[in-house]
PDB file of C-alpha atoms in Angstrom:
ATOM      1  CA  MET R   6      -4.634 -28.937  67.672  1.00 43.00           C
ATOM      2  CA  THR R   7      -2.974 -25.778  66.385  1.00 45.00           C
ATOM      3  CA  THR R   8      -1.159 -25.775  63.072  1.00 48.00           C
ATOM      4  CA  ALA R   9       0.762 -23.165  61.166  1.00 48.00           C
ATOM      5  CA  ALA R  10      -2.152 -22.976  58.744  1.00 48.00           C
ATOM      6  CA  SER R  11      -4.655 -22.106  61.456  1.00 47.00           C
ATOM      7  CA  THR R  12      -2.818 -19.397  63.367  1.00 52.00           C
ATOM      8  CA  THR R  13      -2.024 -15.909  62.228  1.00 54.00           C
ATOM      9  CA  THR R  14       1.610 -15.038  62.662  1.00 65.00           C
ATOM     10  CA  ALA R  15       3.637 -11.979  61.791  1.00 69.00           C
ATOM     11  CA  SER R  16       6.523 -11.721  59.371  1.00 72.00           C
ATOM     12  CA  THR R  17       9.869 -10.359  60.458  1.00 74.00           C
ATOM     13  CA  ASP R  18       8.667  -6.843  59.587  1.00 77.00           C
ATOM     14  CA  GLY R  19       5.550  -7.287  61.767  1.00 77.00           C
ATOM     15  CA  ALA R  20       3.089  -7.667  58.877  1.00 79.00           C
ATOM     16  CA  PRO R  21       0.627 -10.538  59.181  1.00 81.00           C
ATOM     17  CA  VAL R  22       1.428 -13.637  57.154  1.00 86.00           C
ATOM     18  CA  ALA R  23      -1.301 -14.960  54.909  1.00 87.00           C
ATOM     19  CA  ASP R  24      -2.856 -18.153  56.230  1.00 92.00           C
ATOM     20  CA  ALA R  25      -6.204 -19.937  56.201  1.00 92.00           C
ATOM     21  CA  ARG R  26      -7.633 -17.736  58.956  1.00 92.00           C
ATOM     22  CA  ALA R  27      -6.589 -14.487  57.274  1.00 91.00           C
ATOM     23  CA  LEU R  28      -8.044 -15.719  53.993  1.00 92.00           C
ATOM     24  CA  GLY R  29     -11.320 -16.666  55.674  1.00 93.00           C
ATOM     25  CA  LEU R  30     -11.600 -13.347  57.507  1.00 94.00           C
ATOM     26  CA  ALA R  31     -11.017 -11.391  54.296  1.00 94.00           C
ATOM     27  CA  HIS R  32     -13.500 -13.548  52.393  1.00 94.00           C
ATOM     28  CA  TYR R  33     -16.270 -13.178  54.957  1.00 95.00           C
ATOM     29  CA  ALA R  34     -15.682  -9.451  55.405  1.00 96.00           C
ATOM     30  CA  ALA R  35     -15.980  -8.843  51.660  1.00 95.00           C
ATOM     31  CA  ARG R  36     -18.873 -11.279  51.319  1.00 95.00           C
ATOM     32  CA  GLY R  37     -20.666  -9.527  54.178  1.00 96.00           C
ATOM     33  CA  VAL R  38     -20.507  -6.258  52.249  1.00 96.00           C
ATOM     34  CA  LEU R  39     -21.821  -7.943  49.095  1.00 96.00           C
ATOM     35  CA  GLU R  40     -24.591  -9.794  50.940  1.00 97.00           C
ATOM     36  CA  HIS R  41     -25.744  -6.519  52.483  1.00 96.00           C
ATOM     37  CA  VAL R  42     -26.147  -5.046  48.995  1.00 97.00           C
ATOM     38  CA  LEU R  43     -27.738  -8.231  47.621  1.00 97.00           C
ATOM     39  CA  ALA R  44     -30.314  -8.266  50.434  1.00 97.00           C
ATOM     40  CA  ARG R  45     -31.469  -4.793  49.424  1.00 96.00           C
ATOM     41  CA  HIS R  46     -32.134  -6.211  45.960  1.00 96.00           C
ATOM     42  CA  GLY R  47     -33.907  -9.315  47.288  1.00 96.00           C
ATOM     43  CA  ILE R  48     -31.315 -11.820  46.098  1.00 97.00           C
ATOM     44  CA  THR R  49     -29.021 -14.213  47.945  1.00 97.00           C
ATOM     45  CA  PHE R  50     -25.319 -14.780  47.418  1.00 97.00           C
ATOM     46  CA  GLN R  51     -25.897 -18.165  45.782  1.00 97.00           C
ATOM     47  CA  GLN R  52     -28.609 -16.711  43.535  1.00 98.00           C
ATOM     48  CA  GLN R  53     -26.217 -13.975  42.437  1.00 98.00           C
ATOM     49  CA  ILE R  54     -23.496 -16.512  41.627  1.00 97.00           C
ATOM     50  CA  ALA R  55     -25.907 -18.642  39.586  1.00 98.00           C
ATOM     51  CA  LEU R  56     -27.377 -15.636  37.806  1.00 98.00           C
ATOM     52  CA  ARG R  57     -23.896 -14.310  37.002  1.00 97.00           C
ATOM     53  CA  ALA R  58     -22.980 -17.719  35.558  1.00 97.00           C
ATOM     54  CA  ALA R  59     -25.996 -17.513  33.254  1.00 97.00           C
ATOM     55  CA  VAL R  60     -25.376 -13.883  32.294  1.00 97.00           C
ATOM     56  CA  THR R  61     -21.690 -14.391  31.490  1.00 96.00           C
ATOM     57  CA  ALA R  62     -22.190 -17.608  29.503  1.00 95.00           C
ATOM     58  CA  ASP R  63     -21.548 -17.411  25.763  1.00 94.00           C
ATOM     59  CA  ALA R  64     -24.860 -19.159  25.109  1.00 95.00           C
ATOM     60  CA  PRO R  65     -27.818 -20.357  27.190  1.00 96.00           C
ATOM     61  CA  ARG R  66     -26.823 -23.249  29.459  1.00 96.00           C
ATOM     62  CA  THR R  67     -28.683 -26.345  30.517  1.00 97.00           C
ATOM     63  CA  PRO R  68     -29.638 -26.550  34.176  1.00 97.00           C
ATOM     64  CA  ASP R  69     -27.012 -29.289  34.613  1.00 97.00           C
ATOM     65  CA  GLU R  70     -24.320 -27.044  33.128  1.00 97.00           C
ATOM     66  CA  LEU R  71     -25.247 -24.183  35.454  1.00 97.00           C
ATOM     67  CA  VAL R  72     -25.334 -26.519  38.443  1.00 98.00           C
ATOM     68  CA  ALA R  73     -21.853 -27.794  37.576  1.00 97.00           C
ATOM     69  CA  GLN R  74     -20.481 -24.277  37.127  1.00 96.00           C
ATOM     70  CA  VAL R  75     -21.930 -22.990  40.396  1.00 97.00           C
ATOM     71  CA  ARG R  76     -20.809 -26.124  42.222  1.00 96.00           C
ATOM     72  CA  ALA R  77     -17.257 -25.633  40.940  1.00 94.00           C
ATOM     73  CA  SER R  78     -17.292 -22.123  42.406  1.00 94.00           C
ATOM     74  CA  LEU R  79     -19.181 -22.576  45.668  1.00 95.00           C
ATOM     75  CA  LYS R  80     -18.759 -26.292  46.408  1.00 95.00           C
ATOM     76  CA  ALA R  81     -22.483 -26.254  47.212  1.00 95.00           C
ATOM     77  CA  ASP R  82     -24.867 -29.211  47.188  1.00 96.00           C
ATOM     78  CA  PRO R  83     -26.297 -29.724  43.671  1.00 97.00           C
ATOM     79  CA  ALA R  84     -29.813 -30.035  45.106  1.00 98.00           C
ATOM     80  CA  ASP R  85     -29.444 -26.614  46.751  1.00 97.00           C
ATOM     81  CA  ILE R  86     -28.183 -25.143  43.478  1.00 98.00           C
ATOM     82  CA  ARG R  87     -31.188 -26.590  41.632  1.00 98.00           C
ATOM     83  CA  THR R  88     -33.427 -24.924  44.233  1.00 98.00           C
ATOM     84  CA  THR R  89     -31.570 -21.681  43.577  1.00 98.00           C
ATOM     85  CA  LEU R  90     -32.194 -22.024  39.822  1.00 98.00           C
ATOM     86  CA  ASP R  91     -35.893 -22.643  40.557  1.00 98.00           C
ATOM     87  CA  GLU R  92     -35.950 -19.462  42.682  1.00 98.00           C
ATOM     88  CA  LEU R  93     -34.369 -17.476  39.845  1.00 98.00           C
ATOM     89  CA  LEU R  94     -36.961 -18.872  37.430  1.00 98.00           C
ATOM     90  CA  ALA R  95     -39.801 -18.033  39.841  1.00 98.00           C
ATOM     91  CA  GLY R  96     -38.398 -14.525  40.241  1.00 97.00           C
ATOM     92  CA  HIS R  97     -38.296 -14.084  36.459  1.00 98.00           C
ATOM     93  CA  LEU R  98     -34.528 -13.537  36.533  1.00 98.00           C
ATOM     94  CA  LEU R  99     -33.992 -16.671  34.424  1.00 98.00           C
ATOM     95  CA  VAL R 100     -36.306 -18.118  31.811  1.00 98.00           C
ATOM     96  CA  THR R 101     -36.523 -21.520  30.159  1.00 97.00           C
ATOM     97  CA  ASP R 102     -35.458 -21.496  26.521  1.00 93.00           C
ATOM     98  CA  GLY R 103     -36.152 -25.033  25.310  1.00 95.00           C
ATOM     99  CA  THR R 104     -33.904 -27.249  27.430  1.00 97.00           C
ATOM    100  CA  ARG R 105     -31.708 -24.326  28.423  1.00 97.00           C
ATOM    101  CA  LEU R 106     -31.886 -21.419  30.823  1.00 98.00           C
ATOM    102  CA  ARG R 107     -31.136 -17.865  29.875  1.00 96.00           C
ATOM    103  CA  PRO R 108     -31.140 -14.652  31.875  1.00 97.00           C
ATOM    104  CA  THR R 109     -34.009 -12.228  31.433  1.00 98.00           C
ATOM    105  CA  ASP R 110     -33.592  -8.499  30.986  1.00 98.00           C
ATOM    106  CA  ALA R 111     -34.623  -8.178  34.647  1.00 98.00           C
ATOM    107  CA  GLY R 112     -31.828 -10.576  35.635  1.00 98.00           C
ATOM    108  CA  ARG R 113     -29.252  -8.623  33.654  1.00 98.00           C
ATOM    109  CA  GLU R 114     -30.530  -5.336  35.091  1.00 98.00           C
ATOM    110  CA  LEU R 115     -30.353  -6.697  38.630  1.00 98.00           C
ATOM    111  CA  LEU R 116     -26.712  -7.731  38.216  1.00 97.00           C
ATOM    112  CA  ALA R 117     -25.905  -4.360  36.666  1.00 97.00           C
ATOM    113  CA  ALA R 118     -27.550  -2.557  39.605  1.00 98.00           C
ATOM    114  CA  VAL R 119     -25.648  -4.675  42.144  1.00 97.00           C
ATOM    115  CA  GLY R 120     -22.421  -4.041  40.240  1.00 96.00           C
ATOM    116  CA  ALA R 121     -23.021  -0.303  40.172  1.00 97.00           C
ATOM    117  CA  GLU R 122     -23.783  -0.259  43.888  1.00 97.00           C
ATOM    118  CA  THR R 123     -20.764  -2.351  44.876  1.00 97.00           C
ATOM    119  CA  ALA R 124     -18.254  -0.631  42.550  1.00 97.00           C
ATOM    120  CA  PRO R 125     -17.501   2.345  44.828  1.00 97.00           C
ATOM    121  CA  VAL R 126     -17.295   0.070  47.868  1.00 96.00           C
ATOM    122  CA  SER R 127     -14.891  -2.238  46.036  1.00 96.00           C
ATOM    123  CA  ALA R 128     -12.824   0.765  45.019  1.00 96.00           C
ATOM    124  CA  ARG R 129     -12.536   1.811  48.664  1.00 97.00           C
ATOM    125  CA  ILE R 130     -11.631  -1.717  49.762  1.00 96.00           C
ATOM    126  CA  TRP R 131      -9.052  -2.398  47.037  1.00 95.00           C
ATOM    127  CA  GLY R 132      -7.884   1.155  46.408  1.00 96.00           C
ATOM    128  CA  GLY R 133      -4.333   2.075  47.321  1.00 96.00           C
ATOM    129  CA  ILE R 134      -3.049  -1.499  47.435  1.00 96.00           C
ATOM    130  CA  PRO R 135       0.158  -1.576  45.379  1.00 96.00           C
ATOM    131  CA  ALA R 136      -0.085  -3.477  42.086  1.00 96.00           C
ATOM    132  CA  GLU R 137       2.798  -5.751  43.055  1.00 96.00           C
ATOM    133  CA  ASP R 138       1.004  -6.724  46.279  1.00 94.00           C
ATOM    134  CA  LEU R 139      -2.174  -7.498  44.330  1.00 95.00           C
ATOM    135  CA  ALA R 140      -0.176  -9.586  41.841  1.00 96.00           C
ATOM    136  CA  ALA R 141       1.520 -11.535  44.648  1.00 94.00           C
ATOM    137  CA  ALA R 142      -1.802 -12.066  46.424  1.00 94.00           C
ATOM    138  CA  GLY R 143      -3.363 -13.219  43.158  1.00 95.00           C
ATOM    139  CA  ARG R 144      -0.610 -15.792  42.622  1.00 96.00           C
ATOM    140  CA  VAL R 145      -0.915 -17.102  46.172  1.00 94.00           C
ATOM    141  CA  LEU R 146      -4.714 -17.266  46.092  1.00 94.00           C
ATOM    142  CA  SER R 147      -4.645 -19.079  42.748  1.00 95.00           C
ATOM    143  CA  LEU R 148      -2.247 -21.668  44.146  1.00 95.00           C
ATOM    144  CA  VAL R 149      -4.300 -22.078  47.342  1.00 95.00           C
ATOM    145  CA  THR R 150      -7.463 -22.540  45.267  1.00 93.00           C
ATOM    146  CA  GLU R 151      -5.779 -25.132  43.049  1.00 95.00           C
ATOM    147  CA  ARG R 152      -4.456 -27.089  46.021  1.00 96.00           C
ATOM    148  CA  ALA R 153      -7.719 -26.892  47.980  1.00 95.00           C
ATOM    149  CA  ASN R 154      -9.690 -28.074  44.925  1.00 93.00           C
ATOM    150  CA  ALA R 155      -7.283 -31.019  44.569  1.00 95.00           C
ATOM    151  CA  GLU R 156      -7.683 -31.901  48.261  1.00 96.00           C
ATOM    152  CA  LEU R 157     -11.471 -31.676  48.013  1.00 93.00           C
ATOM    153  CA  ALA R 158     -11.444 -33.892  44.911  1.00 92.00           C
ATOM    154  CA  ALA R 159      -9.350 -36.463  46.775  1.00 95.00           C
ATOM    155  CA  LEU R 160     -11.716 -36.371  49.751  1.00 95.00           C
ATOM    156  CA  THR R 161     -14.889 -36.663  47.696  1.00 89.00           C
ATOM    157  CA  GLY R 162     -13.604 -38.656  44.693  1.00 84.00           C
TER     158      GLY R 162
END
C-alpha cells in the first residue's frame, strides 16, 4: 500500500516535499557519517547517546534516569540501554558514584574528540542552507517528533 507519507513527491517548483522517506534518508545519511567517526573511537551510536546524556546532565544520574532519557531519545529497549551503560562502565567512560553514574574524564574527552572531528563535516553538511529554511525544517521536525511520540505512546501505552 502506498501512502502520501511513504512516497517522495515534488512541489510545484520541482523541489522534493518532506515526507517520512526523505526524513529517514537524511537521518541515516547523517548517522552513517557519525557512526563512521564513532567507530574510529571504539564507541557505538547508542553508547555515544548514553554518554552524552551523562555528560550534559546537571548532576550525576541514576542508571534508571539515564535509561529513561536514552529511551526517550532512541526508543530503544531498556535492557539494551542497561547493557550500553554496563559497556560504558567497563570502558571507564562512566563510573559509579554511590547510586549514580557520572562521566569520567576519559568519557568527556572522548565526546570532545568526536565533536571536534565531526564539526567540520557538520559544517559542510549544514553550511549554505538559508536560515529561514533551517527554521522551517526545525518547526516541521519538531511537530513530526511530537506527533510520532504521541502515536508511539498510544501504541505502547
